[in-house]
Coordinates of C-alpha atoms and ligand atoms in Angstrom, one line a residue:
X5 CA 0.0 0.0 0.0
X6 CA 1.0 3.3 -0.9
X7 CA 2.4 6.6 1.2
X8 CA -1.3 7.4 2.1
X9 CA -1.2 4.4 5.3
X10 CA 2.4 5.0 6.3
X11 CA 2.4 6.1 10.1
X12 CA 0.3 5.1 12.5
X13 CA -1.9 2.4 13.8
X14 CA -4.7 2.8 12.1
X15 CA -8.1 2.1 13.6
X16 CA -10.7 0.7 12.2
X17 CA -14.6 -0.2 13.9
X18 CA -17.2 -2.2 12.4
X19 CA -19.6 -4.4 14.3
X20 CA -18.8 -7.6 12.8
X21 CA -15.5 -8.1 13.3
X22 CA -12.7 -10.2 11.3
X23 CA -12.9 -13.4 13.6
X24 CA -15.8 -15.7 15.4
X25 CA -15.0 -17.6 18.3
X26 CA -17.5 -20.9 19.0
X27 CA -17.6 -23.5 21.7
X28 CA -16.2 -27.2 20.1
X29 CA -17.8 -30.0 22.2
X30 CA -15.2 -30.2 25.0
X31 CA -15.8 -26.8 25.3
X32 CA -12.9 -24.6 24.1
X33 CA -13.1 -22.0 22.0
X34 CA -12.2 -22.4 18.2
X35 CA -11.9 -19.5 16.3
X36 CA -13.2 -19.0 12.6
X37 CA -13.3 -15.9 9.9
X38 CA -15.8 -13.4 10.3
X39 CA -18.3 -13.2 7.5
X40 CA -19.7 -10.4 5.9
X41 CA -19.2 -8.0 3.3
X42 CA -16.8 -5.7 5.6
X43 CA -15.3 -8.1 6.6
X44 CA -14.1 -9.7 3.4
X45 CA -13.3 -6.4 2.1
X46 CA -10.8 -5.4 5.0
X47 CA -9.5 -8.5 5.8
X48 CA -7.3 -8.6 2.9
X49 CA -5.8 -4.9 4.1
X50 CA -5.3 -5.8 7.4
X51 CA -2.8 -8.6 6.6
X52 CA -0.9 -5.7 4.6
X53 CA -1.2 -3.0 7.5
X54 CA -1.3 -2.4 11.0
X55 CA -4.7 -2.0 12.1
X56 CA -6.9 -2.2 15.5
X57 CA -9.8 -3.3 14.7
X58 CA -12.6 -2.8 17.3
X59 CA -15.7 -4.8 16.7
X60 CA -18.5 -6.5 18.9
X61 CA -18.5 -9.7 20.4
X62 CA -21.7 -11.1 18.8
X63 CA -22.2 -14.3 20.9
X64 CA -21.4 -15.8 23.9
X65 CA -18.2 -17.3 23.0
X66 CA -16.9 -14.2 21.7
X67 CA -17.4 -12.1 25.2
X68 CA -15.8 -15.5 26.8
X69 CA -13.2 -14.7 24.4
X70 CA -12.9 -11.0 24.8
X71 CA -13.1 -11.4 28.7
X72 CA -9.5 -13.8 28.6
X73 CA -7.8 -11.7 26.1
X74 CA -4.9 -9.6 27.8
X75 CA -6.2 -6.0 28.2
X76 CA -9.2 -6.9 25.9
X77 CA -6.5 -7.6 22.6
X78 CA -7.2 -10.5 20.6
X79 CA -3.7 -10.5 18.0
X80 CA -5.0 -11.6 14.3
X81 CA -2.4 -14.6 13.9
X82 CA -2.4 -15.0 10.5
X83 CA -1.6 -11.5 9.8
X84 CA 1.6 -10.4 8.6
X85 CA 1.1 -6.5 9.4
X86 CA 0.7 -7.2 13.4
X87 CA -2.8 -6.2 13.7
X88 CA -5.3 -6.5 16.4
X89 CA -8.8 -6.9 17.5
X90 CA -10.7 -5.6 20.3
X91 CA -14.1 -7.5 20.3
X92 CA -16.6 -5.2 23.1
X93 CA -18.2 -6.9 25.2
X94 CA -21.5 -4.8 25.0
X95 CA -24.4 -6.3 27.6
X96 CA -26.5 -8.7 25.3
X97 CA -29.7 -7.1 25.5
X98 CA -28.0 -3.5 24.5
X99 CA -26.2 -5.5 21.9
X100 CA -29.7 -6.9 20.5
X101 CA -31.8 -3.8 20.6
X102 CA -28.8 -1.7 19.1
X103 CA -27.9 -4.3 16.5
X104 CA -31.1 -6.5 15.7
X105 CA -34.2 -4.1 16.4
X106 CA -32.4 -0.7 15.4
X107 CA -29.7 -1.4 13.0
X108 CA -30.9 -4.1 11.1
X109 CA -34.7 -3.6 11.6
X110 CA -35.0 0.3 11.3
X111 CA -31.7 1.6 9.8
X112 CA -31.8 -1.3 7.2
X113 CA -35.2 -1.3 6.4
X114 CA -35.1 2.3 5.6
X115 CA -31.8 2.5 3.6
X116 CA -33.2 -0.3 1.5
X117 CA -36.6 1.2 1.4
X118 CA -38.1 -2.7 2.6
X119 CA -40.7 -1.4 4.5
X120 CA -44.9 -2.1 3.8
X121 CA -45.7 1.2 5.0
X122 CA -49.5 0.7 5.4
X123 CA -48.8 -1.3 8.7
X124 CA -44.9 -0.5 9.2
X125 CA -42.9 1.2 10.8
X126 CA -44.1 2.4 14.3
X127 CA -42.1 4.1 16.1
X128 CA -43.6 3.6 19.5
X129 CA -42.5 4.5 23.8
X130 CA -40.2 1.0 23.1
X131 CA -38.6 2.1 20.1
X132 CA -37.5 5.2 22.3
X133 CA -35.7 2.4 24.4
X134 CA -34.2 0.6 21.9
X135 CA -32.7 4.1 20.5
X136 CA -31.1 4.7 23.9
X137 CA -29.7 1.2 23.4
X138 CA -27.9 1.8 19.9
X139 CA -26.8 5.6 21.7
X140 CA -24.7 3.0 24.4
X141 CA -24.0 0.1 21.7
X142 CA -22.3 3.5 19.3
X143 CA -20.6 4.9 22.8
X144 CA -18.8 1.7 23.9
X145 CA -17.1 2.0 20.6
X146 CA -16.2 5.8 20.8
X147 CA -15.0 5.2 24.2
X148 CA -12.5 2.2 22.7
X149 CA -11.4 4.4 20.1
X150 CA -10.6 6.9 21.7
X151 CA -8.8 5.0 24.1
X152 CA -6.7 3.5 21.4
X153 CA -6.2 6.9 20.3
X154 CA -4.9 8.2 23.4
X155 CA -2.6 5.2 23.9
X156 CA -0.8 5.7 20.3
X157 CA -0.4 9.3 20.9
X158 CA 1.4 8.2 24.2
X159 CA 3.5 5.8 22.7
X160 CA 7.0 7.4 22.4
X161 CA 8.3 8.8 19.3
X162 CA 11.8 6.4 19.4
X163 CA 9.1 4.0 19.4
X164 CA 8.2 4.7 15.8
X165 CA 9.8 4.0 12.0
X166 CA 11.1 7.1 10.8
X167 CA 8.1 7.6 9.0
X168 CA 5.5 7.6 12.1
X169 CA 7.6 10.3 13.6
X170 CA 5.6 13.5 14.0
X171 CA 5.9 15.9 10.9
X172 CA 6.2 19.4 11.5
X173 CA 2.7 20.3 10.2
X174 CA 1.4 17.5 12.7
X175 CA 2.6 18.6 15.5
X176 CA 2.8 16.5 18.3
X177 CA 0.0 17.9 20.9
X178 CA -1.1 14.9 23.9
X179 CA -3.6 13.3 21.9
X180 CA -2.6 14.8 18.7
X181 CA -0.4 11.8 17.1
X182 CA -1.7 11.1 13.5
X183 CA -4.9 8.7 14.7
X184 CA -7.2 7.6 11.8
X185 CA -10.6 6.0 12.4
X186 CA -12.4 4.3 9.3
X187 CA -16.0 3.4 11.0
X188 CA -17.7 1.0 9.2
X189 CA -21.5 0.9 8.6
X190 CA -25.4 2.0 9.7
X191 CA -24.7 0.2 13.3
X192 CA -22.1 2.9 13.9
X193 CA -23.7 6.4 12.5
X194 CA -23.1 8.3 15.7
X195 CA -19.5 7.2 16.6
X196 CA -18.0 10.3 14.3
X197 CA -19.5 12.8 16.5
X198 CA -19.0 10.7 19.8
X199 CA -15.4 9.8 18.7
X200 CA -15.0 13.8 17.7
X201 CA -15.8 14.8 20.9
X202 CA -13.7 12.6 22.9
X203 CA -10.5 12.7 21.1
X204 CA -10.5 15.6 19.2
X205 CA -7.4 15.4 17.2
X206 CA -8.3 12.2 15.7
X207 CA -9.1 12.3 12.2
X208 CA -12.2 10.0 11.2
X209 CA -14.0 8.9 8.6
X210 CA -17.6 7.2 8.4
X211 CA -18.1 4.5 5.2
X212 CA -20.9 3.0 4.2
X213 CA -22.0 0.1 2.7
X214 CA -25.4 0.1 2.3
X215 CA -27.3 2.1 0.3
X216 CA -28.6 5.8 1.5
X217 CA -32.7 6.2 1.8
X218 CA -33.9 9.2 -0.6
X219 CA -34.6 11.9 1.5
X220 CA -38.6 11.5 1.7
X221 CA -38.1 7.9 2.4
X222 CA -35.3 8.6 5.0
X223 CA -37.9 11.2 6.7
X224 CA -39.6 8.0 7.7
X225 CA -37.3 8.2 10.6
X226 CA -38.6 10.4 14.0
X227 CA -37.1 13.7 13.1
X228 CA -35.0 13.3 16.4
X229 CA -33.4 10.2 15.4
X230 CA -33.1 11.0 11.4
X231 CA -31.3 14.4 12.2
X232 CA -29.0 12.7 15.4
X233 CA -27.9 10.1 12.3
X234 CA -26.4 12.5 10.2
X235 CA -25.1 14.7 12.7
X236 CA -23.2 11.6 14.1
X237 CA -21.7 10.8 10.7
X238 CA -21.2 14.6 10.2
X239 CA -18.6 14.6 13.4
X240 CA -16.5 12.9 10.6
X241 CA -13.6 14.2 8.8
X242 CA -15.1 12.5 5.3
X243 CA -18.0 10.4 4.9
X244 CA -18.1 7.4 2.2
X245 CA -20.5 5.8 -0.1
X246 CA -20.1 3.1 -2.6
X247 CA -21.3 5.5 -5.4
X248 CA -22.5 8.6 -6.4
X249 CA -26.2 8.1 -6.1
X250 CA -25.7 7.2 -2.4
X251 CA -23.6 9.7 -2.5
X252 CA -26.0 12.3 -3.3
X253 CA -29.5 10.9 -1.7
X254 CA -27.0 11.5 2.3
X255 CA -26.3 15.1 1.1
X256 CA -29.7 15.5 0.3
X257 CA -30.7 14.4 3.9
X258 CA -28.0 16.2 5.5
X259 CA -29.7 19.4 3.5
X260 CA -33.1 19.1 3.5
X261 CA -33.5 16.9 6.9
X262 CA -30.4 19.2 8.8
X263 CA -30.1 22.2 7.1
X264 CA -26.6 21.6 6.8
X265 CA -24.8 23.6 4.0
X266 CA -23.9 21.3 0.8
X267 CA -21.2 22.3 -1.9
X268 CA -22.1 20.2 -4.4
X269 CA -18.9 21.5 -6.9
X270 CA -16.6 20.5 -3.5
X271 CA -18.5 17.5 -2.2
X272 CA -18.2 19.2 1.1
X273 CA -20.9 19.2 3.7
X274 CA -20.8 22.1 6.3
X275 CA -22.5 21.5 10.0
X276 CA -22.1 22.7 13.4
X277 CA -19.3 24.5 11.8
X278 CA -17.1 21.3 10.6
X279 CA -16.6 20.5 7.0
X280 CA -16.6 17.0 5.7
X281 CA -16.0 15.8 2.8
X282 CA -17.8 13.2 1.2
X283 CA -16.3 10.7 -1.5
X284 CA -17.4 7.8 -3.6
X285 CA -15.1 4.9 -3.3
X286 CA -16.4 1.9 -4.7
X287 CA -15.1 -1.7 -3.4
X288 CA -14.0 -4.7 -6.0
X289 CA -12.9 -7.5 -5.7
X290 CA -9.2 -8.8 -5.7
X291 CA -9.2 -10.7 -9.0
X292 CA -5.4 -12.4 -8.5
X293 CA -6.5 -13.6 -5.1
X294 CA -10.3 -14.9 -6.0
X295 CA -8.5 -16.5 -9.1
X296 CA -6.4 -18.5 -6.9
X297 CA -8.9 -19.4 -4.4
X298 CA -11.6 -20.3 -7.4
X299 CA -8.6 -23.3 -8.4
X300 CA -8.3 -24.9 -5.0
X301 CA -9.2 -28.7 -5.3
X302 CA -12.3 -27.8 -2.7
X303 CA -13.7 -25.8 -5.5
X304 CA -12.3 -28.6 -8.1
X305 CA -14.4 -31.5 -6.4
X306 CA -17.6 -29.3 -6.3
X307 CA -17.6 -28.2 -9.8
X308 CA -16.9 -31.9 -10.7
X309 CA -20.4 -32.5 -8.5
X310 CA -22.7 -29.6 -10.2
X311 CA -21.5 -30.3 -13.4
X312 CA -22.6 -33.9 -12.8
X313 CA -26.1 -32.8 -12.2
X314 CA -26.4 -29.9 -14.9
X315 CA -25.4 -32.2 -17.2
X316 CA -25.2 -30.7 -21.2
X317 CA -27.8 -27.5 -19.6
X318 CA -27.5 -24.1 -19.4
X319 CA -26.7 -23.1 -15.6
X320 CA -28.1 -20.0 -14.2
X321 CA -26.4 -19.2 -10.6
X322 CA -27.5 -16.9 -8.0
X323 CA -25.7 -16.5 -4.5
X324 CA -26.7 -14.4 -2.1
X325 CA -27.6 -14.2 1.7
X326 CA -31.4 -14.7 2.2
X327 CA -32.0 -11.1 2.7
X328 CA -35.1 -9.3 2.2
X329 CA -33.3 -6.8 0.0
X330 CA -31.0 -9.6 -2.1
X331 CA -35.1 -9.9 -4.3
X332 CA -34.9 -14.6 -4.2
X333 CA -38.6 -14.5 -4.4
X334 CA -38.7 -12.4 -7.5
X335 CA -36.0 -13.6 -8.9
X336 CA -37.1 -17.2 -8.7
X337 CA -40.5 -16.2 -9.9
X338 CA -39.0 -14.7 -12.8
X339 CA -37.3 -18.2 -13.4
X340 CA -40.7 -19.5 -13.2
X341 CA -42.1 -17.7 -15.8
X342 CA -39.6 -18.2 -18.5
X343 CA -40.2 -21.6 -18.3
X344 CA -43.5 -20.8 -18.5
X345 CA -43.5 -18.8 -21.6
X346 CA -40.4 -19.9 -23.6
X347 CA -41.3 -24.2 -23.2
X348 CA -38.3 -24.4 -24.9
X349 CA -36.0 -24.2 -22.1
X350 CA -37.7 -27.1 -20.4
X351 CA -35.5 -29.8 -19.5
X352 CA -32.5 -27.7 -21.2
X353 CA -31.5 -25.5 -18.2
X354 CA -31.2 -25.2 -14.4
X355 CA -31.1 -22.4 -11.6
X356 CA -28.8 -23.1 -9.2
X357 CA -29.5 -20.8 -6.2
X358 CA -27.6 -20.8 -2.9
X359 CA -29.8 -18.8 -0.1
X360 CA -27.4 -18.6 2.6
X361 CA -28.5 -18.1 6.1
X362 CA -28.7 -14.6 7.2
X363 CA -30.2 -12.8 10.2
X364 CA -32.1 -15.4 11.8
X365 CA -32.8 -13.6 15.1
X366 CA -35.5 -11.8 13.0
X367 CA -38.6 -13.1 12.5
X368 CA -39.1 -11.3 8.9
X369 CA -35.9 -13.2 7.6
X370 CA -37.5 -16.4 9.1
X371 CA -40.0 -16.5 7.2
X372 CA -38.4 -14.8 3.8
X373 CA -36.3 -17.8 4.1
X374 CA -39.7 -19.9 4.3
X375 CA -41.1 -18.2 1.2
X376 CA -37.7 -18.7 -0.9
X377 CA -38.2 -22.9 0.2
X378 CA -41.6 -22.7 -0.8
X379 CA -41.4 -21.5 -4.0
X380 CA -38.5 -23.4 -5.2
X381 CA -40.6 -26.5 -4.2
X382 CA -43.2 -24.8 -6.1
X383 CA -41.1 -24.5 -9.6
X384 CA -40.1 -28.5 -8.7
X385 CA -43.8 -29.5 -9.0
X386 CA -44.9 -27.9 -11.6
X387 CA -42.3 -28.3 -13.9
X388 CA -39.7 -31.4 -12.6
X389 CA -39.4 -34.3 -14.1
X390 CA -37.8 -37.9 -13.4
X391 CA -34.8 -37.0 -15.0
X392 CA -34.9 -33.6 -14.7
X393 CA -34.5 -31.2 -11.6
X394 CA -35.4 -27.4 -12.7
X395 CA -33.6 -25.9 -9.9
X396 CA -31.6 -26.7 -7.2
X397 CA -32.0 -24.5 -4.0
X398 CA -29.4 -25.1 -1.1
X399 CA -29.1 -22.7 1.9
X400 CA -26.2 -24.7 3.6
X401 CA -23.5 -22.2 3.1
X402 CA -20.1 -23.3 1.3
X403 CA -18.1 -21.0 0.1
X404 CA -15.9 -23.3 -2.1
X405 CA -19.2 -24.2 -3.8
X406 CA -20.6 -20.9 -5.0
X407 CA -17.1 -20.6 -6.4
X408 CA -17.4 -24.0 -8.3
X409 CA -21.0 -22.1 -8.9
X410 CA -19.6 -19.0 -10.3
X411 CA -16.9 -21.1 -12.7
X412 CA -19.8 -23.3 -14.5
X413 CA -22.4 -20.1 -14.8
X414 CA -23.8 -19.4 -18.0
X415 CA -26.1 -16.4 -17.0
X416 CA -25.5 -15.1 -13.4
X417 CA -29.1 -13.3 -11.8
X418 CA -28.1 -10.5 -9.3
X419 CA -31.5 -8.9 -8.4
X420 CA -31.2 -6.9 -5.6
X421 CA -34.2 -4.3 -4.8
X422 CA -31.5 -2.0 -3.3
X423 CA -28.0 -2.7 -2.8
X424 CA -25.0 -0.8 -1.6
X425 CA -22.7 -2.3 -3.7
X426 CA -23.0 -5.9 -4.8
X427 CA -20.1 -8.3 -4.4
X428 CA -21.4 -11.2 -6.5
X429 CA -21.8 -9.3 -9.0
X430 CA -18.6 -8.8 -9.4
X431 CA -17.1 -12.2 -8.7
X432 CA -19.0 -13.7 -10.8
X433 CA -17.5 -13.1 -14.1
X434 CA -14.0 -12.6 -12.6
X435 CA -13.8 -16.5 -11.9
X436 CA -16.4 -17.7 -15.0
X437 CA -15.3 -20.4 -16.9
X438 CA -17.8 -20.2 -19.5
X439 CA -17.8 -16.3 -20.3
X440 CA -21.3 -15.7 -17.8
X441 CA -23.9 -13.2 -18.6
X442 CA -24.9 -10.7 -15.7
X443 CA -28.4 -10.2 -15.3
X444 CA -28.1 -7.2 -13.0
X445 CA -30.8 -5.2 -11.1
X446 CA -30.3 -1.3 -11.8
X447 CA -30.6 -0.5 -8.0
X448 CA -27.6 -2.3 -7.3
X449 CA -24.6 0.3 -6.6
X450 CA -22.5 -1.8 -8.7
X451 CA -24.7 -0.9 -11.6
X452 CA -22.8 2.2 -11.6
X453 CA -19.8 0.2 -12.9
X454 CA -21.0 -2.8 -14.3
X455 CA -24.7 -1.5 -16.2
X456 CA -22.8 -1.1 -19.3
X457 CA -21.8 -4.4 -19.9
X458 CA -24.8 -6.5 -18.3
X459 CA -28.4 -6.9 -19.2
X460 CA -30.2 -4.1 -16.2
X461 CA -33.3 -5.1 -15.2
X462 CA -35.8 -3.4 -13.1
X463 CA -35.5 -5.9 -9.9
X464 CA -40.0 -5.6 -9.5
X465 CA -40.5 -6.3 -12.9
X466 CA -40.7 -9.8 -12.8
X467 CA -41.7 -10.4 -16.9
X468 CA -38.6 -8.0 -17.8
X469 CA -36.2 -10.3 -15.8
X470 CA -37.8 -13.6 -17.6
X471 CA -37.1 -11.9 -20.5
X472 CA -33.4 -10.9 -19.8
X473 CA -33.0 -14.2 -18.8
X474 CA -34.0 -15.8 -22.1
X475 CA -31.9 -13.1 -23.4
X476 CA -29.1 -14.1 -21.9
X477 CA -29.7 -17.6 -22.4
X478 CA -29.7 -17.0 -26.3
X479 CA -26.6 -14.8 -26.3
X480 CA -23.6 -15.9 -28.8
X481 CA -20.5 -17.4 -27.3
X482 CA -18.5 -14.4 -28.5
X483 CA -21.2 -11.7 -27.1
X484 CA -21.2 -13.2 -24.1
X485 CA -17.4 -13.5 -23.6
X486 CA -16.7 -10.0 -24.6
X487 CA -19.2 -8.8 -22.2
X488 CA -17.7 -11.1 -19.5
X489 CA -14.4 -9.7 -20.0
X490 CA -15.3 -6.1 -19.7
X491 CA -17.1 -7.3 -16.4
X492 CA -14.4 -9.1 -15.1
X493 CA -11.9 -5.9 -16.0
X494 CA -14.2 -3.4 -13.7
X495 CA -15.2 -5.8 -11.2
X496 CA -11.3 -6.0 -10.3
X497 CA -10.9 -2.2 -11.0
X498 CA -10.6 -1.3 -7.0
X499 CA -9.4 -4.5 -4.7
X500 CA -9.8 -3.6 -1.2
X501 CA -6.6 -2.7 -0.5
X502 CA -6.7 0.1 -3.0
X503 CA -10.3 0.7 -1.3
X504 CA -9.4 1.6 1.7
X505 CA -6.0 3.8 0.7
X506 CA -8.3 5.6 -1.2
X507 CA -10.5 6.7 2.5
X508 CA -7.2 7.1 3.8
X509 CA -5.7 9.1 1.2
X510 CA -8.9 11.6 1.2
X511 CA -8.5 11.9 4.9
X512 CA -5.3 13.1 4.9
X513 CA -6.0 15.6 1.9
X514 CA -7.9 16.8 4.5
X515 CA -7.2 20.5 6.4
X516 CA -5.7 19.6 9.4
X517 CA -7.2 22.5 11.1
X518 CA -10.7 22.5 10.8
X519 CA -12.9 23.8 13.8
X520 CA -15.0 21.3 15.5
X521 CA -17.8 23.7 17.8
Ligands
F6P625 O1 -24.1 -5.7 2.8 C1 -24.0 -4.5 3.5 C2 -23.5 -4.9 4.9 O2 -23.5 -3.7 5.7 C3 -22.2 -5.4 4.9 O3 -21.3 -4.4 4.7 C4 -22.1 -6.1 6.2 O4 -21.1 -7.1 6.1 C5 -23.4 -6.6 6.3 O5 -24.3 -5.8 5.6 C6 -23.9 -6.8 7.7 O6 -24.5 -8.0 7.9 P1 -24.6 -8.8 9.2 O7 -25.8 -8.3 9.9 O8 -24.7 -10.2 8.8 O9 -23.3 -8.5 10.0

């Protein structure tokens, strides 16, 4: 990585963290990768860098965990860069009204615009509750930033490589030394401002990786809560987006919702008299590194089972987490209906779709998950035969298999009715085999960089997605490959790494003396 991450420690807070502890049978703990789109995306820079990475502990084996680790410091072992997590061990009922019922149930919900608005959301006395719950959920983490903060500004300067040494424009006040916080996400919108206030030198920045509500939708929110969300994320120095049109819908808010000022030349938002700066950095996918994982024998021996089963048919893949937003119902009704009106695929192709589980502490996911079984079993009656299985649905999740998945696709569905960015979109045609064909939602943020070389679909329009399917299905080899090319050549544009230089290289463009009130 280049000049823009020499220095410091750099911090970095997300709820879910990098690993996940679990209880083996004889009762010690066993650690595993975290999951997640953060995750994946940082993981790969923190075994470049020196980060602390302060997350949650998110079950009870990760507060055993993060209760035995020396001074609360888990080391990530198979890290070259000498990084570090600091899982917080939040009370479990501030934890699940913060993170299940706020984050994931409100936040969520309104970013992705999911709600049926004739009966939700109400934002009754108990909602109050849970907001003072994500208030204490967003503070442990300010307080553990700006601990770590404090520490590195302590730590003596013979301590540091040449290049950590205070420069003369940073000069080297108490808690001054050059601290950097990337917080991650909706669970953590009022960290900025907390963080801002207690450790004032420290220069932040806010990403996120959803999408951002348009500003009526987003007014959905109590007025108290909507305006104390961006104010939290305006105590940051810059404030990210996966692209533009998320961009734009938070500067909206912070104008029409704040009355903050917006310099839409400058892409500088003024509040409270602090400027911050807001950027589009989109997230790719490391295409040497997926390439290599894509050719491990795991994937080998699953691709040697699927292409068993698919036999001489086309193979249309989906993989996703079963997430109200990810669309499985539509898009498996959309399935249904080409084979309904284009009989000629009968018997000649097969969906493959991998629901992985996702969020099951929330009854909604339950039964979305419920709906996704049913249907599938649906398209098996009407249209299975005895040597024919028109889709196979699996939501065991195996990573080595949607790999083997993403090698034998002909025409991969991505769907989404919002996404912030869309990773499988984009791994997709980086590891096909075949040259694939992306059948892409247009509310996916990778649209943005992928529309011009997929077929866009509206994700609602159910016919229009049959149809792009049959499109897809009928493409020419050399159509498809060129098309799968291009894909594969902006999906691998901006790995992580260069990600997350690119936040830390606009923070540090940044005026070192701006006023905070
Ligand atoms: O996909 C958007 C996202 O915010 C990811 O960045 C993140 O990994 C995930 O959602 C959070 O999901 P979970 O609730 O499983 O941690």
């Amino acid at each position: 990585m280049g000049d823009a991450t020499a220095g410091s420690r750099i911090l970095v807070a997300s709820n879910r963290g990098p690993v996940s502890f679990s209880r083996a049978d004889d009762g010690q703990l066993t650690v595993a990768r975290g999951g997640g789109g953060v995750v994946s995306g940082l993981s790969s820079v923190a075994s470049h860098e020196d980060l602390l990475w302060v997350c949650a502990a998110l079950s009870d084996a990760d507060r055993a965990a993060a209760r035995r680790a020396p001074g609360g410091m888990l080391p990530l072992a198979d890290q070259e860069g000498g990084s570090a997590v600091r899982m917080l061990d939040v009370p479990a009922a501030t934890f699940n009204r913060a993170y299940n019922t706020v984050a994931n149930s409100v936040l969520w919900f309104v970013h992705h615009m999911l709600y049926d608005t004739p009966n939700r959301p109400q934002f009754a006395s108990a909602f109050r509750r849970d907001w003072a719950a994500y208030r204490d959920y967003n503070r442990a983490f300010a307080e553990a930033l700006a601990e770590a903060a404090r520490v590195q500004a302590a730590t003596p300067d013979q301590a540091r490589t040449p290049e950590q040494a205070p420069t003369p424009d940073r000069a080297p006040t108490p808690d001054r030394a050059a601290s950097r916080a990337l917080v991650q996400d909706y669970h953590l919108t009022l960290v900025p401002r907390m963080l801002a206030d207690l450790a004032p030198a420290t220069r932040i920045a806010h990403f996120s990786h959803t999408p951002w509500a348009p500003v009526d939708y987003y007014r959905l929110l109590p007025e108290a809560v909507a305006m104390e969300v961006l104010d939290g994320i305006l105590g940051a120095d810059h404030a990210g987006f996966l692209c533009q049109r998320w961009a734009d819908a938070f500067a909206d808010c912070c104008e029409q919702v704040l009355g903050a000022i917006v310099d839409r030349d400058r892409h500088l938002v003024t509040h409270r008299g602090h400027v911050t700066s807001i950027g589009v950095h989109p997230l790719g996918v490391d295409a040497k590194e997926l390439t290599s994982r894509g050719a491990q024998p795991d994937v080998e021996v699953r691709m040697a089972s699927l292409a068993e089963a698919v036999g001489d048919r086309r193979l249309i893949v989906r993989v996703d987490r079963t997430e109200l937003s990810k669309n499985i119902v539509r898009g498996l009704a959309a399935y249904r209906e080409l084979l309904q009106s284009h009989p000629q695929w009968r018997g000649k192709v097969m969906l493959l779709a991998l629901a992985y589980p996702s969020r099951h502490d929330l009854p909604e996911y339950r039964e979305y998950a419920a709906s996704v079984q049913r249907l599938a079993r649906e398209i098996e009656d009407e249209f299975g035969s005895p040597d024919w299985s028109p889709i196979l649905l699996s939501t065991h999740d195996d990573y080595p298999r949607s790999l083997a998945g993403y090698r034998l696709a002909d025409v991969l569905l991505v769907n989404p009715i919002r996404d912030g960015m869309n990773l499988v979109a984009k791994e997709g045609p980086i590891l096909s085999d075949r040259g694939c064909v992306l059948v892409l939602s247009r509310e996916a943020g990778a649209a943005a960089e992928l529309g011009d070389h997929a077929l866009m679909v509206n994700p609602f329009d159910i016919s229009e997605t049959a149809a792009a399917l049959h499109q897809a299905l009928l493409m020419t080899d050399s159509e498809r490959s060129r098309r799968c090319r291009s894909l594969a050549e902006a999906a691998g544009a901006v790995p992580p790494t260069a990600w997350f230089a690119s936040q830390l290289a606009a923070l540090d463009a940044l005026d070192s003396h701006q006023d905070r009130d």
